[in-house]
Coordinates of C-alpha atoms and ligand atoms in Angstrom, one line a residue:
X1 CA 144.2 81.2 -31.2
X2 CA 146.5 81.3 -28.2
X3 CA 146.7 84.0 -25.6
X4 CA 149.3 84.1 -22.8
X5 CA 148.7 86.4 -19.9
X6 CA 151.3 87.2 -17.2
X7 CA 152.9 83.7 -17.5
X8 CA 155.4 83.0 -14.8
X9 CA 157.4 79.8 -14.2
X10 CA 159.6 79.0 -11.2
X11 CA 161.7 75.9 -10.7
X12 CA 162.0 76.1 -6.9
X13 CA 163.8 79.4 -6.2
X14 CA 164.7 79.9 -9.8
X15 CA 162.4 82.4 -11.4
X16 CA 162.6 81.4 -15.1
X17 CA 159.7 83.1 -16.9
X18 CA 158.9 86.5 -15.5
X19 CA 155.6 87.6 -16.9
X20 CA 155.1 86.7 -20.6
X21 CA 152.2 88.2 -22.5
X22 CA 151.5 87.1 -26.0
X23 CA 148.7 86.6 -28.5
X24 CA 149.1 84.3 -31.5
X25 CA 146.6 84.4 -34.3
X26 CA 145.5 81.5 -36.5
X27 CA 147.9 81.0 -39.4
X28 CA 150.6 83.1 -37.8
X29 CA 154.2 81.9 -37.7
X30 CA 155.9 83.2 -34.6
X31 CA 159.6 82.7 -34.2
X32 CA 161.2 82.9 -30.8
X33 CA 164.9 83.8 -30.6
X34 CA 167.2 84.6 -27.7
X35 CA 170.2 83.4 -25.8
X36 CA 170.6 80.0 -24.4
X37 CA 169.0 79.8 -21.0
X38 CA 166.6 82.7 -21.6
X39 CA 163.5 80.4 -21.1
X40 CA 162.5 79.7 -24.7
X41 CA 162.0 76.0 -24.2
X42 CA 160.3 76.5 -20.9
X43 CA 157.9 79.0 -22.5
X44 CA 157.1 76.6 -25.4
X45 CA 156.6 73.7 -22.9
X46 CA 154.2 75.8 -20.8
X47 CA 152.0 76.3 -23.9
X48 CA 150.9 72.7 -23.8
X49 CA 151.6 72.3 -20.1
X50 CA 154.5 70.0 -20.4
X51 CA 155.7 72.4 -17.8
X52 CA 153.1 73.7 -15.3
X53 CA 152.9 77.5 -15.2
X54 CA 153.5 78.9 -11.7
X55 CA 151.2 81.8 -12.4
X56 CA 149.3 83.3 -15.3
X57 CA 146.7 82.2 -17.8
X58 CA 146.9 80.5 -21.2
X59 CA 143.9 80.2 -23.5
X60 CA 143.8 78.1 -26.6
X61 CA 140.9 78.4 -29.1
X62 CA 138.9 80.4 -26.6
X63 CA 139.3 78.0 -23.6
X64 CA 141.5 78.4 -20.6
X65 CA 143.9 75.5 -20.5
X66 CA 145.3 76.5 -17.2
X67 CA 141.9 76.4 -15.5
X68 CA 141.4 73.8 -12.8
X69 CA 139.7 70.7 -14.3
X70 CA 140.8 71.4 -17.9
X71 CA 141.5 68.2 -19.8
X72 CA 145.0 69.0 -21.1
X73 CA 145.3 65.7 -23.0
X74 CA 142.5 66.7 -25.3
X75 CA 144.2 70.0 -25.9
X76 CA 147.6 68.4 -26.5
X77 CA 146.1 66.4 -29.4
X78 CA 145.6 69.7 -31.1
X79 CA 149.1 71.0 -30.4
X80 CA 151.8 69.1 -32.3
X81 CA 155.3 69.3 -30.9
X82 CA 158.7 68.7 -32.4
X83 CA 161.8 68.6 -30.3
X84 CA 165.5 68.8 -30.9
X85 CA 165.7 65.1 -30.2
X86 CA 163.4 63.3 -32.6
X87 CA 162.1 60.7 -30.0
X88 CA 160.9 58.2 -32.7
X89 CA 160.0 54.8 -31.4
X90 CA 163.2 52.8 -32.4
X91 CA 161.5 49.4 -32.7
X92 CA 158.6 50.6 -34.9
X93 CA 158.7 51.2 -38.6
X94 CA 158.1 54.7 -40.0
X95 CA 154.5 54.0 -40.8
X96 CA 153.8 52.6 -37.4
X97 CA 155.5 55.6 -35.8
X98 CA 153.2 57.8 -37.7
X99 CA 149.9 55.9 -37.3
X100 CA 150.3 54.9 -33.7
X101 CA 148.8 57.9 -32.0
X102 CA 146.0 58.6 -34.5
X103 CA 144.8 55.0 -34.1
X104 CA 145.3 54.7 -30.3
X105 CA 144.5 58.2 -29.1
X106 CA 142.2 59.6 -31.8
X107 CA 140.6 56.2 -32.6
X108 CA 141.2 56.9 -36.3
X109 CA 140.4 53.9 -38.5
X110 CA 143.6 52.1 -39.5
X111 CA 143.0 52.5 -43.2
X112 CA 142.4 56.3 -42.8
X113 CA 145.5 56.6 -40.6
X114 CA 147.6 54.8 -43.1
X115 CA 146.4 56.9 -46.1
X116 CA 147.0 60.1 -44.1
X117 CA 150.5 58.9 -43.1
X118 CA 151.3 58.2 -46.8
X119 CA 150.1 61.6 -47.7
X120 CA 152.2 63.2 -44.9
X121 CA 155.3 61.2 -46.0
X122 CA 154.8 62.7 -49.4
X123 CA 154.7 66.2 -47.8
X124 CA 158.0 65.6 -46.0
X125 CA 159.5 63.9 -49.1
X126 CA 159.9 60.5 -47.6
X127 CA 157.2 58.3 -49.2
X128 CA 159.8 55.7 -50.0
X129 CA 160.7 55.2 -46.3
X130 CA 157.3 53.8 -45.2
X131 CA 158.8 50.5 -44.0
X132 CA 162.1 51.7 -42.8
X133 CA 163.2 51.8 -39.2
X134 CA 164.5 54.9 -37.5
X135 CA 168.1 53.4 -37.2
X136 CA 168.1 53.3 -41.1
X137 CA 167.4 57.0 -41.4
X138 CA 169.7 60.0 -41.3
X139 CA 169.1 62.8 -38.7
X140 CA 167.3 65.0 -41.2
X141 CA 165.1 62.1 -42.3
X142 CA 164.3 61.2 -38.7
X143 CA 163.3 64.8 -38.0
X144 CA 161.1 65.0 -41.1
X145 CA 159.4 61.7 -39.9
X146 CA 158.9 63.3 -36.4
X147 CA 157.2 66.3 -38.1
X148 CA 155.0 63.9 -40.1
X149 CA 154.1 62.0 -36.9
X150 CA 153.1 65.2 -35.2
X151 CA 151.0 66.3 -38.2
X152 CA 149.2 62.9 -38.2
X153 CA 147.2 64.0 -35.2
X154 CA 145.9 66.9 -37.4
X155 CA 147.0 69.5 -34.9
X156 CA 145.8 73.1 -35.1
X157 CA 149.1 74.5 -34.1
X158 CA 152.7 73.2 -34.3
X159 CA 155.3 73.9 -31.7
X160 CA 159.0 73.5 -32.7
X161 CA 161.8 73.6 -30.2
X162 CA 165.1 73.9 -32.0
X163 CA 164.2 71.2 -34.5
X164 CA 167.5 71.5 -36.5
X165 CA 170.0 72.0 -33.6
X166 CA 170.9 68.4 -33.4
X167 CA 171.4 67.9 -37.1
X168 CA 174.6 67.9 -39.2
X169 CA 174.7 71.1 -41.2
X170 CA 173.9 69.5 -44.5
X171 CA 170.6 68.3 -43.2
X172 CA 169.3 71.5 -41.7
X173 CA 167.9 72.7 -45.0
X174 CA 165.7 69.8 -45.7
X175 CA 164.0 70.2 -42.4
X176 CA 163.6 73.9 -42.7
X177 CA 162.1 73.4 -46.2
X178 CA 159.4 71.1 -44.7
X179 CA 158.6 73.8 -42.1
X180 CA 158.5 76.5 -44.7
X181 CA 156.0 74.4 -46.7
X182 CA 153.8 74.0 -43.6
X183 CA 153.9 77.8 -43.1
X184 CA 153.0 78.4 -46.7
X185 CA 150.0 76.0 -46.2
X186 CA 148.8 78.3 -43.4
X187 CA 149.7 76.2 -40.4
X188 CA 149.9 78.2 -37.1
X189 CA 153.4 77.7 -35.8
X190 CA 155.6 78.7 -32.8
X191 CA 159.2 78.0 -33.6
X192 CA 162.2 78.3 -31.3
X193 CA 165.3 78.4 -33.5
X194 CA 168.8 79.7 -34.0
X195 CA 168.4 79.7 -37.8
X196 CA 168.2 83.5 -38.3
X197 CA 167.9 83.3 -42.1
X198 CA 164.9 81.0 -41.8
X199 CA 163.4 83.2 -39.0
X200 CA 163.7 86.2 -41.2
X201 CA 162.2 84.5 -44.3
X202 CA 159.4 82.5 -42.7
X203 CA 158.5 84.4 -39.5
X204 CA 155.5 86.7 -39.5
X205 CA 156.6 87.9 -36.1
X206 CA 159.9 87.6 -34.3
X207 CA 160.0 87.4 -30.5
X208 CA 163.3 88.2 -28.8
X209 CA 163.5 86.7 -25.3
X210 CA 166.1 87.3 -22.7
X211 CA 166.2 86.4 -19.0
X212 CA 162.6 85.1 -18.9
X213 CA 161.0 88.1 -20.6
X214 CA 160.0 89.2 -24.0
X215 CA 162.4 92.1 -24.6
X216 CA 161.3 93.0 -28.1
X217 CA 159.0 91.7 -30.8
X218 CA 158.0 92.8 -34.3
X219 CA 158.2 91.9 -38.0
X220 CA 161.5 90.4 -39.2
X221 CA 162.3 93.7 -40.8
X222 CA 161.8 95.5 -37.5
X223 CA 163.7 93.1 -35.2
X224 CA 166.5 92.2 -37.6
X225 CA 166.7 95.4 -39.5
X226 CA 166.3 97.9 -36.7
X227 CA 166.4 96.3 -33.2
X228 CA 165.3 98.8 -30.6
X229 CA 166.8 97.4 -27.5
X230 CA 170.5 97.1 -26.5
X231 CA 170.0 93.4 -25.5
X232 CA 168.5 92.6 -28.9
X233 CA 171.3 94.4 -30.7
X234 CA 174.0 92.6 -28.6
X235 CA 172.4 89.2 -29.3
X236 CA 172.0 89.8 -33.0
X237 CA 175.5 91.1 -33.4
X238 CA 176.7 87.7 -32.0
X239 CA 174.5 85.5 -34.2
X240 CA 174.2 87.3 -37.5
Ligands
ADP1 P1 166.4 78.1 -23.4 O1 165.5 77.1 -24.1 O2 166.1 79.5 -23.8 O3 167.8 77.7 -23.6 P2 165.3 76.9 -21.0 O4 163.9 77.2 -21.0 O5 165.7 75.6 -21.4 O6 166.1 78.0 -21.9 O7 165.9 77.2 -19.6 C1 165.8 78.4 -18.9 C2 166.4 78.2 -17.5 O8 165.6 77.4 -16.8 C3 167.8 77.6 -17.5 O9 168.6 78.3 -16.6 C4 167.6 76.2 -17.1 O10 168.7 75.7 -16.4 C5 166.4 76.3 -16.2 N1 165.6 75.1 -16.2 C6 164.9 74.6 -17.2 N2 164.3 73.5 -16.9 C7 164.5 73.3 -15.6 C8 164.1 72.3 -14.6 N3 163.3 71.3 -14.9 N4 164.5 72.5 -13.3 C9 165.3 73.5 -13.0 N5 165.7 74.5 -13.8 C10 165.3 74.4 -15.1
MG2 MG1 165.8 75.5 -25.3

């Protein structure tokens, strides 16, 4: 579904991504781990060109999205993204937050957008918050709404950048549960997280990044159970 070839990203003189190669299959759950500053967010943001790659090629569903003239907005509709900060529209109700983009961008009929939103609210366990405003919700609830909002565009892949890092510990589980449910339904997902238990349980593949490169990748058993590289071992010994 996604192929990344020789991806480099520089910010001025800073060489942040140093040649990433990766293929992600439909239905696969890829979990990216690694130290802070290793380029995980930059990598994720290059996948939908929130950051412009400096070099390399990314294809999505068979089309090069880094090619000149490619309509990235159309592609972004198919790539849902959830950030550490929820970025809900504060002055809009939950239902308006969720239906806005489908109606405006996808030209979905309002009735269909609303019924889809209700269904998604059920998926994330917040069907009773339809008319609430973001300020009335806890962090965990806001993040679950942010996930529902991304899903409302009916994306083909979901990108998560540390979706639980800004949450109080007691709210982490409810968000991870929603993500696990999505994975079980077959959603293709790329997830940057520090939740190693979740990575192990839900990931089909673990990618360990350090200093802008993929140092090691494999199944959770391989990477967590028998890490091959010293850098992976050092990292895991600190976080496990
Ligand atoms: P991670 O998500 O693994 O913590 P990031 O991708 O956020 O890492 O950042 C990798 C490196 O790139 C960091 O050193 C960070 O300071 C740098 N960086 C990220 N975004 C920018 C930017 N817009 N301009 C300059 N440097 C950046
Ligand atoms: Mg990051």
